[in-house]
Tab-separated table of N, CA and C in Angstrom:
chain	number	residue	atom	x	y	z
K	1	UNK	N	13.199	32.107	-18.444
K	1	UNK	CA	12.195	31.207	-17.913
K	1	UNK	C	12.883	30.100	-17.113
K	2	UNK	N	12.318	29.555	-15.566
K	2	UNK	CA	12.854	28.697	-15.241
K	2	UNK	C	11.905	27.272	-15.314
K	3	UNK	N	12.741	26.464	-15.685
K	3	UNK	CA	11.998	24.880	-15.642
K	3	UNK	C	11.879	24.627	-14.357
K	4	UNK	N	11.515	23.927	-13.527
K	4	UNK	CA	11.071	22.864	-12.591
K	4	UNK	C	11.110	21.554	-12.794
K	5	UNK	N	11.701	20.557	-12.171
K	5	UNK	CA	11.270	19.371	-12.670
K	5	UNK	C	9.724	18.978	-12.113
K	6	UNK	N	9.232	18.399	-13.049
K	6	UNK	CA	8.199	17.328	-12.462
K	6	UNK	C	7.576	16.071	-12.917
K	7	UNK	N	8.614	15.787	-13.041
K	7	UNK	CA	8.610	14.381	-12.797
K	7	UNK	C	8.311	13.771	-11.505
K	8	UNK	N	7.315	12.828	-11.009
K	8	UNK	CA	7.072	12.200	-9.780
K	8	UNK	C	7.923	11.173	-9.705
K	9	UNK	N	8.124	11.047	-8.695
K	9	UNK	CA	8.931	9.631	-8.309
K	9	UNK	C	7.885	8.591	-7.842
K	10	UNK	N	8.110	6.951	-7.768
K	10	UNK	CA	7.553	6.157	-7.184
K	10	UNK	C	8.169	4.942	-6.641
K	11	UNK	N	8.230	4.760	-5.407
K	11	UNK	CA	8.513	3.420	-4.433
K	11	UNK	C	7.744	1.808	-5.156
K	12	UNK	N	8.806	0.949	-5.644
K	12	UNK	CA	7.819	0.024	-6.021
K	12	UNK	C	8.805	-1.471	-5.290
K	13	UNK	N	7.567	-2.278	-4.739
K	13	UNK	CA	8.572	-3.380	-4.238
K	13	UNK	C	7.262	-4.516	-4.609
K	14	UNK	N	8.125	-5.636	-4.949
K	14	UNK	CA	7.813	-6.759	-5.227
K	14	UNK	C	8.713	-7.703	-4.681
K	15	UNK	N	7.673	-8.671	-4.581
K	15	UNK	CA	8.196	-10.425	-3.870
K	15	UNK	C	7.159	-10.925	-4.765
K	16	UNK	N	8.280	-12.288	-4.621
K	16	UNK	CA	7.012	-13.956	-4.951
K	16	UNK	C	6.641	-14.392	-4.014
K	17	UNK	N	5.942	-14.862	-3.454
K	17	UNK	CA	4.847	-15.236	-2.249
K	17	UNK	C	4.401	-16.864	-2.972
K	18	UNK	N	4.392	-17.951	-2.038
K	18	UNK	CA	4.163	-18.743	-1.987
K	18	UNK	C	2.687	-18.675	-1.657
K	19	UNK	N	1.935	-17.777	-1.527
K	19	UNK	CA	0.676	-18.643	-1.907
K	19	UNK	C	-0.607	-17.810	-2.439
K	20	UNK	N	-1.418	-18.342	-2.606
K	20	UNK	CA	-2.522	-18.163	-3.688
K	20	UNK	C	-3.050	-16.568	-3.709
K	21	UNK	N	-3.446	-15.844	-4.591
K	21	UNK	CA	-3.862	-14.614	-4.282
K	21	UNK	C	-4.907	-14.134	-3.320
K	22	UNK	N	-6.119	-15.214	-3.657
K	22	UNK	CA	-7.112	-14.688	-2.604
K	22	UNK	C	-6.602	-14.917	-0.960
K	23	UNK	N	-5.766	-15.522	-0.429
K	23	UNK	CA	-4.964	-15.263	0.895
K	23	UNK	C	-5.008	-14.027	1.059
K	24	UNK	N	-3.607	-13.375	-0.086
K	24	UNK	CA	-2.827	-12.116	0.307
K	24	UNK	C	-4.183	-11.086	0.078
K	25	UNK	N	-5.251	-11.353	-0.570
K	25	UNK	CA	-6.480	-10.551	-0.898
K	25	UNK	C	-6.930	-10.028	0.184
K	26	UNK	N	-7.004	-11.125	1.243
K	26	UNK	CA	-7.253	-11.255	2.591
K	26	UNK	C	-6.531	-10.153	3.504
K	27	UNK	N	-5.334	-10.650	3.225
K	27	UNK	CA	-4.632	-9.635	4.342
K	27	UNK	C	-4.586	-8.365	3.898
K	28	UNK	N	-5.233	-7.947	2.735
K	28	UNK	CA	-4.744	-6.392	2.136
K	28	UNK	C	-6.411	-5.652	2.349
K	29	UNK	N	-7.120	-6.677	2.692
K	29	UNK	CA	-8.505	-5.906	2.567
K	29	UNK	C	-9.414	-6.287	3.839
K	30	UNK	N	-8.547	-6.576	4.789
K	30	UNK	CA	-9.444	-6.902	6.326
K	30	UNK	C	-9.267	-6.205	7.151
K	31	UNK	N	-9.543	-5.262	7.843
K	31	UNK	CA	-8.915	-4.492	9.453
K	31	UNK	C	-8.304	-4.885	10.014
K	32	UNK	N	-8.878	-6.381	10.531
K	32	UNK	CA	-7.827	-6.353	11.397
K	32	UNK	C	-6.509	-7.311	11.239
K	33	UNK	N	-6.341	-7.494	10.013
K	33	UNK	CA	-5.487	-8.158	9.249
K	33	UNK	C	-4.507	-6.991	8.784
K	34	UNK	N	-4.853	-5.518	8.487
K	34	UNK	CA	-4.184	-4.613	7.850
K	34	UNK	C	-3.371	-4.136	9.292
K	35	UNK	N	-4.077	-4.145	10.092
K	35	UNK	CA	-3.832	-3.264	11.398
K	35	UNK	C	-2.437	-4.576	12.279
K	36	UNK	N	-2.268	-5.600	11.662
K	36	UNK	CA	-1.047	-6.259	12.112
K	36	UNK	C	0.078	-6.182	10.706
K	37	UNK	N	-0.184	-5.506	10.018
K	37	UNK	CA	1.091	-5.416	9.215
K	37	UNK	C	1.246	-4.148	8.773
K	38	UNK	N	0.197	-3.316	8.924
K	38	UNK	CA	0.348	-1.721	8.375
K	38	UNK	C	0.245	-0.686	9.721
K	39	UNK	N	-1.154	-0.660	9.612
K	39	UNK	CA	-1.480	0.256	10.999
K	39	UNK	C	-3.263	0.269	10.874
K	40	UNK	N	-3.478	0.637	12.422
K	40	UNK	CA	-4.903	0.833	12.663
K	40	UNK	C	-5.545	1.132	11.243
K	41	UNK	N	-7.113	0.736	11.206
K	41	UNK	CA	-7.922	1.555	10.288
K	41	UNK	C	-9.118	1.040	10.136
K	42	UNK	N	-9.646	1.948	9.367
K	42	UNK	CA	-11.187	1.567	8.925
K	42	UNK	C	-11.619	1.520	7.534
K	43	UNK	N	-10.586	0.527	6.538
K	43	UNK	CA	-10.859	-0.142	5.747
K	43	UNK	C	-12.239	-0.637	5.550
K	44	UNK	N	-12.485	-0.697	4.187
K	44	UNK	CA	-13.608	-1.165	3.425
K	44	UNK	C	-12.955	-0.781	2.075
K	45	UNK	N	-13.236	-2.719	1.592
K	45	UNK	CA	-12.936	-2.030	0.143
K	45	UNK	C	-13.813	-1.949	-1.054
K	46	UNK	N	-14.146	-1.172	-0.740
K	46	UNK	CA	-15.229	-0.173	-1.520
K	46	UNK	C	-14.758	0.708	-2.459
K	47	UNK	N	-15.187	0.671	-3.640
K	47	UNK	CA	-14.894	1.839	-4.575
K	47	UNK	C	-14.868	3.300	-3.641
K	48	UNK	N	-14.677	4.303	-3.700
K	48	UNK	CA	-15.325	5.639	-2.864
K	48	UNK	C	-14.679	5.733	-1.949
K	49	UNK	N	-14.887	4.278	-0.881
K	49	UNK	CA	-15.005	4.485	0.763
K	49	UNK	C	-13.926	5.147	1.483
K	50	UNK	N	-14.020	6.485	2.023
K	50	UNK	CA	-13.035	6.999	2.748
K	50	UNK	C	-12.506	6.335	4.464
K	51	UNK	N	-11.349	6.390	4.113
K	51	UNK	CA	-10.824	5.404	5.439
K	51	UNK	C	-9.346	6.258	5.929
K	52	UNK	N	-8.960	6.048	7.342
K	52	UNK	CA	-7.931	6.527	7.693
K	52	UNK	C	-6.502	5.103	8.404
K	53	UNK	N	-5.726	5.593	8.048
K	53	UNK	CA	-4.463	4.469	8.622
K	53	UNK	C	-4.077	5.500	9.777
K	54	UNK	N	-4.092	4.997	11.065
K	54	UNK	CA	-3.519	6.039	11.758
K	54	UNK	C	-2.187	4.851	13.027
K	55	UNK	N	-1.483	6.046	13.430
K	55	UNK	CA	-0.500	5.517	14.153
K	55	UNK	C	0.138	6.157	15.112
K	56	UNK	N	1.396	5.937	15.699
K	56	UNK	CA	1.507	6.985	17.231
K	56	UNK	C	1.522	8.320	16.478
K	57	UNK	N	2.799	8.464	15.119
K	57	UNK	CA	3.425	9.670	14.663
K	57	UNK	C	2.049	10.456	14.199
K	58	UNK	N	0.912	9.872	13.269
K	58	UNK	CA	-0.199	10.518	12.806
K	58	UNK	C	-1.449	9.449	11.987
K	59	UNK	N	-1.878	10.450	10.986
K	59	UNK	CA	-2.835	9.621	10.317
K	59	UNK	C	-2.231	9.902	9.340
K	60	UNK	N	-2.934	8.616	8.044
K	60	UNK	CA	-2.578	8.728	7.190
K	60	UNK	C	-4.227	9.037	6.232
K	61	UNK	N	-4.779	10.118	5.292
K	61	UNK	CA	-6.578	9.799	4.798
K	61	UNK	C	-6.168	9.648	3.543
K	62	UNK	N	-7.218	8.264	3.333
K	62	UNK	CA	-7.498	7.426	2.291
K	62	UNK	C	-8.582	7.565	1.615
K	63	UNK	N	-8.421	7.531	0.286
K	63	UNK	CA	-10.180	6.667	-0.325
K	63	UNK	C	-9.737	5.381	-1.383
K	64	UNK	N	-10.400	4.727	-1.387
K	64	UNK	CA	-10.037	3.840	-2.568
K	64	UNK	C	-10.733	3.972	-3.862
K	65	UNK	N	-9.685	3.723	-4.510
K	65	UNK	CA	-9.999	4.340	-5.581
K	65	UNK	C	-10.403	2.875	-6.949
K	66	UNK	N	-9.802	2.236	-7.029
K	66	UNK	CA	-9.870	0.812	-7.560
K	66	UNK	C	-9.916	-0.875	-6.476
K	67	UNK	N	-10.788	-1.437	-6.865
K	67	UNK	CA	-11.019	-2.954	-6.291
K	67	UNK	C	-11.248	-3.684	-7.317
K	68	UNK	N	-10.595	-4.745	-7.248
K	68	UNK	CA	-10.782	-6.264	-8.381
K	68	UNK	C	-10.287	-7.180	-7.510
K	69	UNK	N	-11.183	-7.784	-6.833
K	69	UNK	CA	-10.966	-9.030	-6.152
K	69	UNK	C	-9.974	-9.728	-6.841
K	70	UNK	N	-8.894	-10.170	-5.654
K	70	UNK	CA	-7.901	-10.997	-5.643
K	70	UNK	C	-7.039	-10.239	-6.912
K	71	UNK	N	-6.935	-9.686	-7.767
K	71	UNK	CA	-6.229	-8.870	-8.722
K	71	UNK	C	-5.693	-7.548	-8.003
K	72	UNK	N	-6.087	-6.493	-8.002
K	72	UNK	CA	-5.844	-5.266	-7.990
K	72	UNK	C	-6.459	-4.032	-6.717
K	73	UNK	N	-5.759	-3.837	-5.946
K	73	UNK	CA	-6.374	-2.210	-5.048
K	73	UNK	C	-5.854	-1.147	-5.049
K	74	UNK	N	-6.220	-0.222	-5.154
K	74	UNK	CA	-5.487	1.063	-5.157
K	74	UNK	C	-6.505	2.074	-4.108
K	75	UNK	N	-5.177	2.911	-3.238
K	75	UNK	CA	-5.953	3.991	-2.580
K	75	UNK	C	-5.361	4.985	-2.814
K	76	UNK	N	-5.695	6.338	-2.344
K	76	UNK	CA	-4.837	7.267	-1.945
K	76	UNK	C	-4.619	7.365	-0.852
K	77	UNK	N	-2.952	8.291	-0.488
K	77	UNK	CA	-2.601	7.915	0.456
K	77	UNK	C	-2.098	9.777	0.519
K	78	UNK	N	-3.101	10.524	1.771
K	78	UNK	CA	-2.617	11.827	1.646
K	78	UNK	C	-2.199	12.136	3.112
K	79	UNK	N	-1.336	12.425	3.188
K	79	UNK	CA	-0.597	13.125	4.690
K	79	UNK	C	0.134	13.939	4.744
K	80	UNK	N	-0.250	15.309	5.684
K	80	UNK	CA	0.264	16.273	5.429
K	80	UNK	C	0.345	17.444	4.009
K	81	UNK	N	1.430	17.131	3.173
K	81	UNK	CA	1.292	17.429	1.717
K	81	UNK	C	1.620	16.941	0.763
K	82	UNK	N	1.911	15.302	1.196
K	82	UNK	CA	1.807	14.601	0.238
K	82	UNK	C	0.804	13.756	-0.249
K	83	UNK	N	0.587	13.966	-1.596
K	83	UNK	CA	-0.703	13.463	-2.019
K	83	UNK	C	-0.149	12.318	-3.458
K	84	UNK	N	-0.683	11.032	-2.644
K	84	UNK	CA	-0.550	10.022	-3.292
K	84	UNK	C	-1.055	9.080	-3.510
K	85	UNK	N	-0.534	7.916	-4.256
K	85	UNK	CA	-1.744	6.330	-4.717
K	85	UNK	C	-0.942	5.450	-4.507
K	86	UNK	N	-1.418	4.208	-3.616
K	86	UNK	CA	-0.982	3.284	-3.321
K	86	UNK	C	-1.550	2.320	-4.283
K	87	UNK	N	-0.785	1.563	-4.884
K	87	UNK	CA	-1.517	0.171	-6.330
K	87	UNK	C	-0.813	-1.073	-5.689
K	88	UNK	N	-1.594	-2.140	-5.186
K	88	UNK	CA	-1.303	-3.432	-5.106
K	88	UNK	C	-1.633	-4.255	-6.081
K	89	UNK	N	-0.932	-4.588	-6.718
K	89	UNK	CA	-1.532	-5.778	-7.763
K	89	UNK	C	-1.023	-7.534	-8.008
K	90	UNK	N	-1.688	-8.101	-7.595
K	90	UNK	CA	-1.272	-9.496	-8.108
K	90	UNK	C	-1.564	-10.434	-8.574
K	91	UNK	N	-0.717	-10.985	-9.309
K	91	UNK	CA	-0.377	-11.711	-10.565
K	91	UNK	C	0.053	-13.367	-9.835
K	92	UNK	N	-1.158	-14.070	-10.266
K	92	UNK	CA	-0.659	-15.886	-9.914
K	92	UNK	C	0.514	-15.711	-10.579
K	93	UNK	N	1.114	-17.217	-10.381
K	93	UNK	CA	2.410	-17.566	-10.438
K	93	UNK	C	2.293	-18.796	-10.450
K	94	UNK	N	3.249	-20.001	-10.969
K	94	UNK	CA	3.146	-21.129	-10.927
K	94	UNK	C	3.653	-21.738	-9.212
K	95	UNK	N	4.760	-20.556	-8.931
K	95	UNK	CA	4.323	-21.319	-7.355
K	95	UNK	C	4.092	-20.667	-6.521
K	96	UNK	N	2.879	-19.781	-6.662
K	96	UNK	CA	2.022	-18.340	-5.957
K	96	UNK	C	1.671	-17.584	-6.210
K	97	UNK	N	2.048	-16.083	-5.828
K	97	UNK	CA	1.536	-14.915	-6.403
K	97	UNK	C	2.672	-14.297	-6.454
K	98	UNK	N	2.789	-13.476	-7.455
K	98	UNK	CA	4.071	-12.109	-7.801
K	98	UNK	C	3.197	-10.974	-7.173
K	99	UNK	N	3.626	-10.668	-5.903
K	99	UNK	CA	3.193	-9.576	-5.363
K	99	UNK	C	3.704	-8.204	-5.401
K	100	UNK	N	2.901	-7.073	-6.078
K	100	UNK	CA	3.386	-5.678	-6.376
K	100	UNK	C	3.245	-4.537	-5.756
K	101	UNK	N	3.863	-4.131	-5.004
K	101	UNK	CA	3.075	-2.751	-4.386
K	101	UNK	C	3.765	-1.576	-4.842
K	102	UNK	N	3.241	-0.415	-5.298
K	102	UNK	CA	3.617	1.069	-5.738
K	102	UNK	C	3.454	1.963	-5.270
K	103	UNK	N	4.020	2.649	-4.817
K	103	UNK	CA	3.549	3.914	-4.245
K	103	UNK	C	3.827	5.367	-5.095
K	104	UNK	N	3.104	5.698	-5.942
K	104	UNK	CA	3.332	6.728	-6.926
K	104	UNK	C	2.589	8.414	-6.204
K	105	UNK	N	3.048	9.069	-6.987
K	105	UNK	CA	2.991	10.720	-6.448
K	105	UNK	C	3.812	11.541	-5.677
K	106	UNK	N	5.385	11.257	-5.276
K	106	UNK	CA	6.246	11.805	-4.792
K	106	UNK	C	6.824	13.213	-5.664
K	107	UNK	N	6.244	13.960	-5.401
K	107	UNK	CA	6.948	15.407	-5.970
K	107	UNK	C	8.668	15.469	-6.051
K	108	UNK	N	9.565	15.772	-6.555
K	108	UNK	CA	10.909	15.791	-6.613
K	108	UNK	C	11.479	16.251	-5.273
K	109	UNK	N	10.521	17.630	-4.758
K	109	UNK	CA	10.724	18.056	-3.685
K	109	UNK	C	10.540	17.412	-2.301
K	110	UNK	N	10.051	16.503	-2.191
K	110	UNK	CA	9.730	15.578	-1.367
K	110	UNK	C	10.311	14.038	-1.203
K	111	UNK	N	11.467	14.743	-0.964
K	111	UNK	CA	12.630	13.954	-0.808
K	111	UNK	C	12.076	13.002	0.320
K	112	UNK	N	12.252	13.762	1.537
K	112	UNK	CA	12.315	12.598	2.920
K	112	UNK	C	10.692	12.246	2.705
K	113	UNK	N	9.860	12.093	2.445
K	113	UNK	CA	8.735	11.322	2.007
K	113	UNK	C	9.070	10.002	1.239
K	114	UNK	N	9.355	10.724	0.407
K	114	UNK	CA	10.310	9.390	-0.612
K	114	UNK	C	10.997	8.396	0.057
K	115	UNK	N	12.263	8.922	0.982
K	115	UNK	CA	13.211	8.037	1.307
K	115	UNK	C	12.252	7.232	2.281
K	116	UNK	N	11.571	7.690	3.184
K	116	UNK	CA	10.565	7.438	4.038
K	116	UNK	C	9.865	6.048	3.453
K	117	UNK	N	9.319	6.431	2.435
K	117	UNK	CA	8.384	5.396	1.700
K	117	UNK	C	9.463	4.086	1.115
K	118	UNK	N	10.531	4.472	0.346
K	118	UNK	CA	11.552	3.626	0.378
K	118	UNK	C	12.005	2.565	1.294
K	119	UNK	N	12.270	3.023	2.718
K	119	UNK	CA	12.536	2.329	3.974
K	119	UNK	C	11.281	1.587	4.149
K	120	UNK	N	10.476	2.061	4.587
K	120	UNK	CA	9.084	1.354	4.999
K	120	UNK	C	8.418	0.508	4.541
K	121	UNK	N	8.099	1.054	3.085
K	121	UNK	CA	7.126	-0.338	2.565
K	121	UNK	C	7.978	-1.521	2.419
K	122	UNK	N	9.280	-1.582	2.179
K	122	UNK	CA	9.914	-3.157	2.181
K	122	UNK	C	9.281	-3.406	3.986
K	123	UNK	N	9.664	-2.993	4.512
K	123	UNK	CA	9.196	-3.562	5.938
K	123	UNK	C	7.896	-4.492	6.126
K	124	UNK	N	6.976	-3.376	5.826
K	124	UNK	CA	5.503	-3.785	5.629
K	124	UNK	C	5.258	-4.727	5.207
K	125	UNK	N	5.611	-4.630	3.623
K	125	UNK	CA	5.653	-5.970	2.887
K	125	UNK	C	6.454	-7.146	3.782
K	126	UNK	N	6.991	-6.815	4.500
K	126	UNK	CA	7.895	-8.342	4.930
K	126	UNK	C	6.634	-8.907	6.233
K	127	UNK	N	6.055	-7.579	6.910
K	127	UNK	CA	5.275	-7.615	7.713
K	127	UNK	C	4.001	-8.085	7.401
K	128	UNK	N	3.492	-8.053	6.361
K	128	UNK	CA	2.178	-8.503	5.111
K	128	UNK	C	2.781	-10.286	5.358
K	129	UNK	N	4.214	-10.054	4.797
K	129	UNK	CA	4.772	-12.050	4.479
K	129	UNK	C	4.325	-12.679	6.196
K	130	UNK	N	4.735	-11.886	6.881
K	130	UNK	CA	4.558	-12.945	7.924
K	130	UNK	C	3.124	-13.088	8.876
K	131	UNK	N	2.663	-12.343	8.347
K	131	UNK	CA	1.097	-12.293	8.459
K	131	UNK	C	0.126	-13.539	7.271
K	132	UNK	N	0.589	-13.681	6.251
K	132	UNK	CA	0.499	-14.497	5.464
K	132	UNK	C	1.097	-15.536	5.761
K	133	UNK	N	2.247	-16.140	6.546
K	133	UNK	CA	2.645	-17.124	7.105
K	133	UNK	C	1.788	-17.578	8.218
K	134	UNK	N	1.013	-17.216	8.999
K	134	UNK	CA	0.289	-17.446	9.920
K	134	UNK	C	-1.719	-17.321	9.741
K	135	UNK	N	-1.568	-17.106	8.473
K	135	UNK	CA	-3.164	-17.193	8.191
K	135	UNK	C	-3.705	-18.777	7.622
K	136	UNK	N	-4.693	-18.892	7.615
K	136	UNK	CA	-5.310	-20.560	7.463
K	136	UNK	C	-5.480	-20.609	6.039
């Protein structure tokens, strides 16, 4: 008999953010707030609501799957053949928010997805910070 692993892998990056959650709430759940630090889309955060992130290379199709104002979002995030969940969650802080993002469902075999997701979301996230530096 042969084993397989399967174990999933998951991308997780966190920062402290200087400021309040419902801000970063802001930038994680507006169009055109997402579409300067992620990519195009048609966000709604809606339990259900199916939405796409798209960009030069492709799309990315979504639904969301969890909303808790200023706490918690989660979508899926399926492209191509990887099928996955994106979890933002944050946690006040005495001087802001501890900001979390995960990206879980990487098959073992799906290496350059992985490394992919590795490289990128620190970006994003830095791209989220300075979008949050410039909001009121």
């Amino acid at each position: 008999m042969i084993e397989t692993a399967t174990e999933m892998l998951t991308v997780v990056v966190e920062r402290e953010v200087p400021y309040p959650a419902e801000k970063i709430w802001r930038a994680l759940t507006q169009p055109h707030l997402i579409e300067e630090w992620l990519m195009k889309n048609n966000f709604k955060p809606d339990q259900g609501h199916r939405f796409n992130l798209t960009a030069d290379w492709g799309a990315v199709d979504c639904q969301v799957q969890t909303v808790e104002a200023n706490r918690s979002l989660s979508y899926t995030w399926d492209t191509k053949d990887l099928k996955s969940v994106v979890t933002w969650t944050l946690t006040p802080t005495g001087a802001g928010t501890h900001l979390r993002m995960e990206q879980s469902g990487f098959r073992p075999d799906q290496q350059p997805y992985y490394h992919g997701a590795q490289a990128g979301w620190p970006r994003f996230v830095s791209a989220l910070e300075q979008v949050l530096e410039r909001l009121d």
